[in-house]
Each structure stands twice: as structure tokens, then as C-alpha cells.
Amino acid sequence: MNTQKQAVVIGGGLAGLSAAIRLQYEGFQTTILEKNNDIGGKLHEVSLGTHRFDFGPNTITMPHVFQSVLSDVGENPDNYFQFVPLETHTKNVFEDGSHLYFSSNHEKMIDELSRLDAQSALNYPQYLKEVKKLYQLANHHFFHRTFSSWKDYLSIPLAKSMLSAKPMENLDHFHRKFFKDERIIRAFNRYATYIGSSPYNAPATFGLIGHLEMGDGVYYTKGGNAQIAAGFKNAAEKLGVTILCNEEVIKGHAVNKQLTSVETLSGERYHADVFVLNGDLLTQYPRLINESDRPSFSNKKVDSYEPSISAFVILAATSERFDLHHHQVYFGNEVKQEFNDIFKKGLYGTDPTIYLCTSSKTEPSMSPDGDNLFILVNAPPLKNRNNEMFDRMEMEQRIYQHLEAKGLSIRPSLEQSKVVDPQTLANNYYAYRGALYGVASNRRKDTFLRPYNRSQDLHNLFFAGGSTHPGGGSPMVVLSGQNVAKRIIQEY
Ligand SMILES: Cc1cc2nc3c(=O)[nH]c(=O)nc-3n(C[C@H](O)[C@H](O)[C@H](O)COP(=O)(O)OP(=O)(O)OC[C@H]3O[C@@H](n4cnc5c(N)ncnc54)[C@H](O)[C@@H]3O)c2cc1C
């Protein structure tokens, strides 16, 4: 009789792959059930003719997190993907035509800041020290652990660290202590969008993103960031994980506070000792498990979570090569108003900040016959779970017009384009109201008290991904997969 423990991972995003690799290595016979045709979830490659694009994460930080998933199971990460550091990674362009490069080279960064404001340049070393402290605190107390009940918060070191992580100050206020020029503040405040939130609400804790970008550095993956998902998939298969695509889980069967099996659209049933839900827990937990079997996570509770920011993305294949940086941001005129419109009114900004990623600037072979522009405008999450009427074509043209007003004329050399909006994200990945990063961090409760990594009601059901701990963004979800796998291994 086979006594090997069985694990089923629902969803083959980065968090699911990360958990599956570790579980399989530690002796669980692991199966990933993925609804889509391919693995990687929000991180995947899109091709338009000869132009290849990364959808999802364009800015990669914390490369060691991705590498250690493989090195911890005895694999050499370099055999799966290679990171290329982008020293001067982002060009920030402001409405008055001035610009500010962001660089992880400290001398260069000080030169850049002094071009705009001498005092901000003088304060930069102190800023770097502060954000490093915030990172170290989070890394020590939050990043490498699961939270599975309220008791997990009852620790004095944790309480102390939560208080020192500047929970009561907002990110905008934090940045104003160091930087005096509105343009510089704007550029740093954009970090709030990396966690899908507003700098006027998100706690200063997330100043730590400054350490990741300016201290640790920004990376690109050779051949495109989707190589990370492809590498994880290859490693998982090499270790023996069974990966089944086009296998959508539609129901979970619970008996005596245990999930015993899950059922898929194709009519198959998968039994296991332990289950990891990588699909967004805010949409899939309520969908798969009857409300009566999850009294601690009622539908009302689900509705109380504020979704993170969403995005309207255009992938534009052009025959022309533009004078653009790998990461380039065009700031709108009314940045504060834009966050207000998105989070308070549920509207797009009227003069939105536009982010462009053109990986062909670093690796021209990604798009040999022109540029591959990934163009992103912050979008409000969907208002409810129903389809919303929205004119995508009109919005696409509006974005081109905004860029033309800033001197970037894409339409004359546009060969093909593809639009992904919040509704597409909700349809394709079952993302909670189209959110990029699961739950927003605009409220203290949602920052520090995210949904747990484990069901309170079905004890063998665990959660990994952006809606749970430690948070959204590609390195965080990979950590959540690792943390959950380690927790399961300890217990089983
Ligand atoms: C436009 C965009 C830009 C981004 N930019 C960045 C960035 O620059 N840097 C960064 O770090 N992060 C970025 N992110 C966020 C990052 O992509 C996500 O945090 C990360 O990829 C989420 O991984 P995940 O495993 O938690 O979820 P997902 O990738 O959503 O994976 C979940 C998987 O579960 C599957 N699934 C769901 N329900 C079921 C079911 N019932 N049965 C079977 N399968 C199911 C889904 O199809 C999906 O494949 C961006 C995201 C987007 C969309």
C-alpha cells in the first residue's frame, strides 16, 4: 500500500508552484490543478507576431526569493533562469518635462536627486538607512512565517516589531520627511501601487520597497520574466509533481472539518491529505466550499476586504524603436486626485500616470522588429462581481492620446495590440474584483491582519497567494508558497 502523503495544489500561479516544489521534494505526492491552458497565472508570456511581452510582473525585486525555491531542493537556479541587474532601472518623467532616473547606484542617485533638489539629495543616505531598517524588520518578523490564527499575533517581539514598522504614519508623510521636491515625492510615492494601494493611506511600513529597489536592486529575467514560471514548472516536473492544466476545480467536499476531495469541471475527483488553494482565496474559497462548512469566513466577511488596485494594460507591438528606458513612468498632473478617484470614487484618473515597460531595451531579441511596449494605467477594482460595461477601445485610444501629449506617438507604428483590463483579470485568473495584488493595504487591518494562511474551519486546507500573508507581488507570493509548504511539512 502506498503510504506517501498526497497534496493537491489548486492553481499553478507562482505561489502554487513554489508550494508544490517544496512539498514534492519533502515527500508529498503533489498534483497541481490549473484551470488555464498554461502555468504561471498572472505571470505569463504573450506574443503578438514577433513581439514577446511579459504579462504580470515586470519589475522583479528580491531575486534570491525565486532562486532559493530551487536551491533549497538541491537544484541550481542558474539552470532554470538568470537575472540581469538593471542598475539605472526607471526613468520618471514629470508633467513639466523634467525627469528623474532611479538607480540602485547610490552616487548616481544622489547626482540625480541634486539635479532636482539639493536638500533631498542630502537626505538620501538617511532615507536609505530608514528603509533598510523597515525591510529588516519585515524580513525578520513577517516574510518567512505563516499566520494561521489570531494566536499567532500574541507574541511580544511581533507586537514590538509591528509598532516599530511605522504603522500609523502613511507613506506620503514618510517620504516628505526626506524629500522636499513634489516631483521626487511623487516618484517615491508610486511604490504604494506595488502593493496596490494609495500612498495617502498605506502605512509607512512599505517604505521598505525603497530598500528593495534602491538598495537590493531591480532585475530582469533573461528571455523575459515568464522564464521564472517556466523554470518553476520544469523543476516541479523534474521532481515528480503532476501538473494538470485545463483542470478547473469547481467544488470541494468537506467531512468532519477536513477537506477530503475536490471536483473538477471535467468530472474528476482528486483526494488528498492536504490541499493548498493558490487561486485567489477571496473568490475561490467561497466558491468551492459551502458557507455552512466555513463559518469563520462567511460571505459577509469576504465582502469586507478592500481589493488592491487593478490595471488597464495595453501590449503594443510597434515597428518603430522608441527612445524609452526599460521602465519609464509618465506622471499625470493630479496624482493625489488620481488615487482619490481610484479608491474613493471607483474611477480612472482623468490625467493618469502611465507606466511603460519595454524589455526590448535590455534584450532587443524579445522583439526583433520593433518595440514591445507594456503600457499600464492604474485602474479601480471592479465594483462588484458582475460584468461591468466598459469601452476598452475608447480607453486604449485615450491612453495613446495622453502619451502623444507627452511626446510619445505610438499609433503611427502600431502593428498589433492586446488589451487586458480588470474584467479580464477577474475572468481569467479569478482575481478578486480584478485586483492585481489581492487585498489592498490602505487600512491597517488589511495590512497586518490579512486572511490567514490556513482555513479556520477545514484544518487541512491552506492558502498561498496575494490575498493572504505575507502579501501581494511576485516575491511575496513565492514566499507564501514556501511558508505554507514548510508549515505543512512540520505538521504532517
Ligand atoms: C498587470 C500586472 C502587473 C504586475 N506587476 C508586478 C510587478 O511589476 N512586480 C511584481 O512583483 N508583481 C507584479 N504583479 C503581481 C504578480 O503578478 C502577482 O502578485 C503574482 O503573479 C500572483 O501570483 P499568485 O500565485 O498569487 O496568483 P495567480 O498568478 O493569480 O495564480 C493563481 C492561479 O490559480 C488558478 N486558479 C484560480 N482558481 C482556480 C480553480 N478554481 N481551479 C484551478 N485553477 C484555478 C488561476 O488560473 C491562476 O493560474 C503584477 C500583476 C499584474 C496583473
XYZ file of C-alpha atoms and ligand atoms in Angstrom:
545
model
C 0.000 0.000 0.000
C 1.290 3.458 -0.895
C 1.752 5.411 2.334
C 3.078 8.532 0.642
C 1.072 11.613 1.664
C -0.880 13.283 -1.123
C -1.096 17.037 -1.681
C -3.312 18.863 -4.157
C -2.478 22.449 -5.103
C -5.377 24.362 -6.666
C -3.844 26.847 -9.117
C -0.495 26.927 -10.867
C 0.499 30.543 -10.213
C 3.865 31.434 -8.690
C 2.628 30.699 -5.164
C 1.183 27.320 -6.134
C 4.334 26.289 -7.993
C 6.511 27.404 -5.100
C 4.465 25.337 -2.610
C 4.301 22.299 -4.907
C 8.070 22.183 -5.485
C 8.775 22.169 -1.762
C 6.031 19.688 -0.882
C 7.084 17.222 -3.553
C 10.734 17.478 -2.507
C 9.768 16.737 1.094
C 7.928 13.561 0.128
C 4.351 14.581 -0.697
C 2.980 13.210 -3.949
C 1.814 16.563 -5.288
C -0.647 17.430 -8.037
C -1.286 20.927 -9.366
C -4.745 21.537 -10.856
C -4.742 24.644 -13.062
C -7.821 25.944 -14.840
C -5.929 27.655 -17.656
C -4.076 26.192 -20.586
C -0.700 27.078 -19.125
C 1.031 27.501 -15.836
C 2.264 30.760 -14.207
C -1.039 32.521 -13.556
C -0.750 36.277 -13.848
C 2.897 35.905 -14.895
C 2.968 34.625 -18.458
C 4.287 35.468 -21.882
C 2.131 36.961 -24.615
C 3.258 37.003 -28.266
C 1.999 39.387 -30.920
C 3.751 38.450 -34.158
C 7.477 38.529 -33.455
C 6.986 40.712 -30.348
C 7.151 38.902 -26.999
C 5.779 40.524 -23.839
C 5.801 39.668 -20.167
C 2.361 39.982 -18.717
C 2.184 40.483 -14.934
C 5.378 41.212 -13.025
C 7.692 43.480 -14.975
C 9.672 44.782 -12.042
C 11.464 41.928 -10.326
C 12.950 42.511 -6.884
C 14.315 40.060 -4.277
C 15.778 37.629 -6.840
C 17.097 35.433 -4.008
C 13.488 34.528 -3.135
C 12.952 32.913 -6.551
C 16.396 31.336 -6.559
C 16.071 29.778 -3.123
C 12.888 27.889 -4.114
C 15.208 25.882 -6.376
C 18.441 25.870 -4.383
C 16.535 24.620 -1.296
C 15.526 21.500 -3.238
C 19.048 20.845 -4.499
C 18.663 22.465 -7.930
C 20.971 25.094 -9.381
C 18.718 28.111 -10.100
C 21.035 29.247 -12.916
C 19.972 26.174 -14.866
C 16.394 27.468 -14.835
C 16.530 31.273 -15.108
C 19.094 34.047 -14.975
C 18.567 37.503 -13.547
C 20.057 40.597 -15.147
C 20.503 43.563 -12.777
C 19.151 46.864 -14.122
C 21.255 49.434 -12.288
C 19.555 52.599 -13.558
C 16.198 50.997 -13.893
C 13.462 53.628 -14.158
C 13.039 56.961 -15.885
C 10.414 59.109 -14.165
C 9.074 61.848 -16.442
C 7.055 64.697 -14.950
C 4.386 66.911 -16.447
C 6.792 69.873 -16.777
C 9.047 67.728 -18.994
C 11.746 67.239 -16.335
C 12.862 63.736 -15.402
C 14.496 61.741 -12.627
C 16.278 58.436 -13.133
C 16.000 55.878 -10.332
C 19.154 53.887 -9.797
C 20.488 51.403 -7.272
C 23.892 53.092 -7.729
C 23.952 55.450 -4.732
C 26.298 58.062 -6.205
C 24.261 58.208 -9.383
C 21.058 58.532 -7.394
C 22.447 61.400 -5.335
C 23.503 63.167 -8.569
C 20.030 62.642 -9.971
C 18.298 63.987 -6.858
C 20.592 67.004 -6.656
C 19.612 67.969 -10.202
C 16.066 68.497 -8.860
C 16.638 69.429 -5.237
C 19.835 69.685 -3.166
C 18.175 69.049 0.213
C 16.567 65.813 -0.969
C 19.970 64.615 -2.170
C 21.489 65.421 1.228
C 18.765 63.427 2.997
C 19.039 60.406 0.705
C 21.584 58.425 2.785
C 19.318 58.751 5.838
C 16.348 57.626 3.737
C 18.280 54.541 2.660
C 19.097 53.694 6.279
C 15.462 54.023 7.358
C 14.058 51.907 4.555
C 16.671 49.228 5.177
C 15.545 49.072 8.815
C 11.931 48.661 7.707
C 12.941 45.869 5.358
C 14.963 44.060 8.032
C 12.057 44.242 10.434
C 9.603 42.799 7.927
C 12.069 40.182 6.757
C 12.672 39.036 10.308
C 9.104 39.065 11.606
C 6.701 38.773 8.666
C 8.085 37.439 5.429
C 9.064 33.926 6.447
C 6.134 32.753 8.522
C 2.526 31.783 8.193
C -0.320 33.291 10.163
C -2.991 30.728 10.847
C -4.974 32.077 13.798
C -5.279 35.155 15.988
C -2.971 33.438 18.498
C -0.116 33.929 16.038
C -0.260 37.646 16.764
C 0.189 37.142 20.511
C 3.933 37.466 20.611
C 5.782 40.304 22.272
C 8.604 40.521 19.662
C 5.975 40.576 16.912
C 3.933 43.280 18.648
C 7.098 45.332 19.167
C 8.121 44.939 15.543
C 4.631 45.904 14.350
C 4.881 49.098 16.346
C 8.365 49.943 15.067
C 7.232 49.374 11.472
C 5.606 52.830 11.468
C 2.051 51.506 11.144
C 0.389 54.814 11.995
C 2.281 57.024 9.543
C 1.349 56.999 5.864
C 3.838 56.503 3.057
C 3.418 60.016 1.661
C 4.167 61.525 5.074
C 7.204 59.266 5.454
C 8.637 60.355 2.096
C 8.074 64.044 2.888
C 10.446 63.740 5.850
C 13.329 63.144 3.429
C 12.323 64.668 0.108
C 11.302 68.255 -0.467
C 10.534 68.420 -4.167
C 6.990 67.369 -5.184
C 8.312 65.540 -8.237
C 10.638 63.398 -6.127
C 7.867 62.660 -3.623
C 5.582 61.648 -6.473
C 8.163 59.225 -7.841
C 8.743 57.552 -4.453
C 5.023 57.555 -3.595
C 4.415 55.353 -6.627
C 5.787 52.482 -4.542
C 2.348 52.296 -2.894
C 0.999 50.940 -6.170
C 3.417 47.979 -5.877
C 1.139 46.771 -3.110
C -1.937 48.002 -4.945
C -2.606 50.849 -2.527
C -2.590 54.618 -2.117
C 0.434 56.425 -0.610
C -2.001 58.611 1.337
C -3.374 55.582 3.182
C -0.817 52.752 3.068
C 1.396 52.620 6.170
C 4.981 53.838 6.005
C 5.961 50.192 6.627
C 6.011 49.854 2.840
C 8.846 52.337 2.629
C 10.743 49.016 2.615
C 10.066 48.819 -1.137
C 12.579 51.675 -1.434
C 15.194 49.371 0.056
C 14.328 46.633 -2.438
C 14.625 48.917 -5.473
C 17.415 51.263 -4.379
C 19.388 49.004 -2.037
C 18.912 45.480 -3.361
C 18.193 46.423 -6.964
C 15.748 45.796 -9.773
C 16.151 42.775 -12.031
C 15.011 41.469 -15.361
C 14.981 37.800 -16.288
C 16.887 36.830 -19.413
C 14.394 35.740 -22.064
C 11.579 37.518 -20.170
C 10.286 37.320 -16.625
C 7.950 34.493 -17.641
C 11.118 32.352 -17.549
C 10.661 32.268 -13.771
C 7.321 30.479 -14.124
C 8.744 28.229 -16.862
C 11.739 27.413 -14.628
C 9.494 26.562 -11.681
C 7.375 24.368 -13.935
C 10.435 22.483 -15.221
C 11.803 21.971 -11.727
C 8.412 20.819 -10.425
C 8.101 18.268 -13.231
C 11.672 17.078 -12.716
C 10.906 16.438 -9.045
C 7.774 14.488 -9.994
C 4.927 16.967 -9.437
C 1.927 16.123 -11.633
C 0.789 19.284 -13.405
C -2.672 19.156 -14.948
C -3.750 22.180 -16.989
C -7.319 22.871 -18.156
C -8.442 21.234 -14.930
C -10.637 23.730 -13.102
C -11.674 22.931 -9.550
C -15.370 23.653 -9.099
C -16.197 22.104 -5.732
C -14.595 20.943 -2.507
C -16.060 18.128 -0.409
C -15.718 18.510 3.344
C -16.315 15.920 6.068
C -15.668 16.453 9.786
C -13.730 19.688 9.354
C -11.441 18.188 6.729
C -11.435 18.727 3.000
C -11.460 15.203 1.588
C -11.530 15.802 -2.164
C -12.017 18.388 -4.872
C -14.041 18.003 -8.032
C -13.136 19.489 -11.392
C -15.110 20.708 -14.377
C -14.110 17.575 -16.281
C -15.847 15.443 -13.632
C -12.667 14.100 -11.994
C -12.296 13.876 -8.210
C -8.933 14.353 -6.528
C -8.447 13.081 -2.977
C -5.557 14.242 -0.796
C -4.335 14.550 2.766
C -3.681 18.233 2.378
C -4.827 20.966 -0.011
C -3.241 24.306 -0.894
C -5.518 26.870 -2.519
C -3.421 29.166 -4.728
C -6.416 30.567 -6.629
C -7.452 33.857 -5.032
C -8.886 32.806 -1.677
C -11.388 35.684 -1.687
C -13.106 34.301 -4.794
C -12.300 30.590 -4.692
C -12.728 29.683 -1.022
C -16.343 30.908 -1.030
C -16.930 29.353 -4.432
C -15.554 25.908 -3.630
C -16.636 25.453 -0.017
C -20.255 25.734 1.171
C -20.747 28.652 3.545
C -22.009 26.240 6.231
C -18.612 24.476 6.150
C -16.673 27.726 6.687
C -18.429 29.618 9.499
C -15.238 31.592 10.261
C -15.100 33.006 6.739
C -18.638 33.981 5.817
C -19.548 35.677 2.544
C -20.079 38.862 4.558
C -16.506 38.679 5.795
C -15.223 38.217 2.230
C -17.040 41.395 1.208
C -15.317 43.337 3.998
C -11.906 43.128 2.296
C -10.849 46.058 0.131
C -9.343 44.819 -3.155
C -5.988 46.159 -4.278
C -5.619 48.363 -7.310
C -6.290 46.834 -10.715
C -4.838 47.743 -14.104
C -5.715 48.586 -17.650
C -2.873 47.169 -19.730
C -2.093 47.585 -23.418
C 0.503 45.341 -25.001
C 1.581 47.328 -28.040
C 3.751 45.831 -30.784
C 5.360 48.609 -32.818
C 7.551 48.654 -35.900
C 9.469 51.641 -34.516
C 12.005 51.579 -31.710
C 11.378 54.444 -29.295
C 13.728 56.408 -27.098
C 12.466 54.836 -23.878
C 14.058 53.375 -20.759
C 13.347 49.742 -19.734
C 10.953 51.103 -17.070
C 9.522 54.533 -17.779
C 6.809 56.413 -15.920
C 4.911 59.448 -17.170
C 3.296 61.196 -14.231
C -0.055 62.894 -14.633
C -0.878 66.333 -13.313
C -3.145 65.359 -10.446
C -1.545 62.396 -8.736
C -3.395 62.780 -5.418
C -6.673 63.216 -7.274
C -5.929 60.050 -9.262
C -5.605 57.929 -6.095
C -8.756 59.535 -4.753
C -10.635 58.773 -7.972
C -9.476 55.159 -7.969
C -10.035 54.227 -4.336
C -12.847 56.548 -3.256
C -14.880 57.004 -6.431
C -14.017 53.821 -8.326
C -12.968 55.858 -11.385
C -9.917 56.054 -13.650
C -7.771 59.180 -13.251
C -8.559 61.908 -15.793
C -4.851 62.556 -16.420
C -3.482 59.173 -15.361
C 0.080 58.251 -14.524
C 1.241 55.888 -17.272
C 3.866 53.190 -16.717
C 5.680 51.607 -19.650
C 7.908 48.563 -19.607
C 9.903 47.950 -22.758
C 12.013 44.865 -22.162
C 13.377 45.122 -25.719
C 15.547 47.992 -24.411
C 17.510 45.440 -22.371
C 17.011 42.438 -24.640
C 16.268 43.501 -28.247
C 15.626 39.883 -29.291
C 12.396 39.953 -27.244
C 11.019 41.932 -30.141
C 13.419 41.969 -33.101
C 11.216 44.012 -35.446
C 10.372 46.965 -33.214
C 9.457 47.576 -29.568
C 7.286 45.589 -27.150
C 5.522 48.214 -25.055
C 3.702 47.064 -21.939
C 1.606 50.110 -21.060
C -0.165 50.180 -17.701
C -2.624 52.634 -16.207
C -3.807 52.136 -12.632
C -7.434 51.080 -12.609
C -10.087 50.902 -9.913
C -11.001 47.373 -8.889
C -14.379 46.184 -10.176
C -17.285 47.493 -8.135
C -18.942 44.127 -7.771
C -18.580 40.661 -9.153
C -20.804 41.226 -12.178
C -19.594 42.172 -15.597
C -19.259 45.917 -15.980
C -19.890 47.827 -19.173
C -16.695 49.498 -20.255
C -15.444 50.759 -23.583
C -11.978 49.207 -23.830
C -11.292 50.559 -27.308
C -12.079 54.093 -26.220
C -9.818 53.762 -23.188
C -6.976 52.394 -25.336
C -7.207 55.391 -27.685
C -7.343 57.789 -24.714
C -4.090 56.378 -23.372
C -2.362 56.794 -26.751
C -3.606 60.402 -26.798
C -2.193 61.072 -23.324
C 1.152 59.652 -24.438
C 1.093 61.748 -27.620
C 0.597 64.851 -25.466
C 3.774 63.810 -23.640
C 5.681 63.408 -26.899
C 5.371 59.636 -27.436
C 3.459 58.845 -30.596
C 2.752 55.124 -30.760
C -0.174 54.883 -33.172
C 1.693 55.517 -36.462
C 3.913 52.475 -35.929
C 1.437 50.278 -34.058
C 1.278 46.827 -35.663
C -0.865 44.940 -33.178
C -2.146 45.468 -29.674
C -3.863 43.479 -26.957
C -5.775 44.950 -24.044
C -6.159 43.397 -20.601
C -8.493 45.170 -18.195
C -9.776 44.463 -14.662
C -12.616 42.332 -16.010
C -10.132 40.161 -17.961
C -8.113 39.632 -14.774
C -11.267 38.629 -12.910
C -12.345 36.273 -15.715
C -9.000 34.664 -16.491
C -7.439 34.314 -13.026
C -10.489 34.695 -10.799
C -8.745 37.675 -9.234
C -10.896 39.274 -6.524
C -12.672 42.162 -8.300
C -9.819 42.216 -10.814
C -7.208 43.085 -8.152
C -3.522 42.706 -9.050
C -2.321 42.081 -5.515
C -5.278 40.580 -3.638
C -6.130 42.738 -0.651
C -5.138 46.436 -0.569
C -3.030 47.794 2.282
C -4.938 51.050 2.658
C -6.303 50.051 6.056
C -4.137 48.894 8.971
C -6.397 45.848 9.419
C -5.832 44.729 5.825
C -2.073 45.283 6.034
C -1.353 43.385 9.186
C -4.433 41.163 9.500
C -4.773 39.675 6.043
C -6.779 36.449 5.673
C -4.835 33.650 7.363
C -2.710 31.081 5.535
C -4.933 28.322 6.824
C -8.655 27.702 6.927
C -10.043 28.080 10.437
C -12.704 25.522 9.666
C -11.131 22.903 7.380
C -7.842 22.088 9.038
C -6.101 20.534 6.054
C -6.780 23.487 3.739
C -4.019 26.082 3.386
C -3.823 29.317 1.376
C -0.922 30.701 -0.657
C -1.007 33.798 -2.869
C -1.534 37.520 -2.927
C -4.651 37.696 -0.741
C -3.001 36.067 2.262
C 0.292 36.576 4.158
C 2.834 37.959 3.603
C 1.191 39.938 0.758
C 0.915 40.648 -2.963
C 3.676 40.979 -5.551
C 5.707 38.172 -7.078
C 8.395 37.664 -4.392
C 5.791 37.792 -1.608
C 3.533 35.173 -3.168
C 6.522 32.890 -3.757
C 7.349 33.280 -0.064
C 3.760 32.475 0.865
C 4.017 29.197 -1.090
C 7.264 28.329 0.714
C 5.917 29.284 4.146
C 2.780 27.216 3.727
C 4.709 24.207 2.446
C 7.070 24.373 5.434
C 4.127 24.603 7.809
C 2.504 21.553 6.230
C 5.755 19.601 6.362
C 6.164 20.398 10.068
C 2.652 19.212 10.860
C 2.265 16.186 8.657
C -0.621 43.750 -14.843
C 0.139 43.249 -13.653
C 1.348 43.827 -13.297
C 2.061 43.355 -12.192
N 3.280 43.883 -11.909
C 4.044 43.328 -10.952
C 5.401 43.721 -10.791
O 5.916 44.570 -11.536
N 6.136 43.118 -9.819
C 5.604 42.138 -9.003
O 6.320 41.585 -8.174
N 4.327 41.740 -9.147
C 3.537 42.306 -10.096
N 2.250 41.868 -10.278
C 1.645 40.937 -9.297
C 2.023 39.496 -9.550
O 1.752 39.168 -10.883
C 1.199 38.620 -8.635
O 1.392 39.018 -7.288
C 1.561 37.150 -8.728
O 1.838 36.744 -10.040
C 0.389 36.383 -8.158
O 0.699 35.023 -8.088
P -0.293 34.021 -7.364
O 0.298 32.692 -7.446
O -0.635 34.527 -6.014
O -1.680 34.137 -8.177
P -2.042 33.885 -9.696
O -0.946 34.244 -10.592
O -3.357 34.553 -9.885
O -2.230 32.312 -9.762
C -3.401 31.661 -9.334
C -3.683 30.555 -10.310
O -4.809 29.815 -9.846
C -5.611 29.466 -10.961
N -6.953 29.188 -10.449
C -7.799 30.037 -9.826
N -8.920 29.392 -9.465
C -8.783 28.104 -9.869
C -9.620 26.962 -9.778
N -10.828 27.002 -9.198
N -9.177 25.788 -10.298
C -7.953 25.725 -10.887
N -7.123 26.788 -11.013
C -7.532 27.963 -10.502
C -5.525 30.689 -11.848
O -5.865 30.402 -13.188
C -4.052 31.073 -11.696
O -3.253 30.435 -12.649
C 1.518 42.314 -11.392
C 0.300 41.736 -11.737
C -0.375 42.174 -12.871
C -1.673 41.500 -13.256
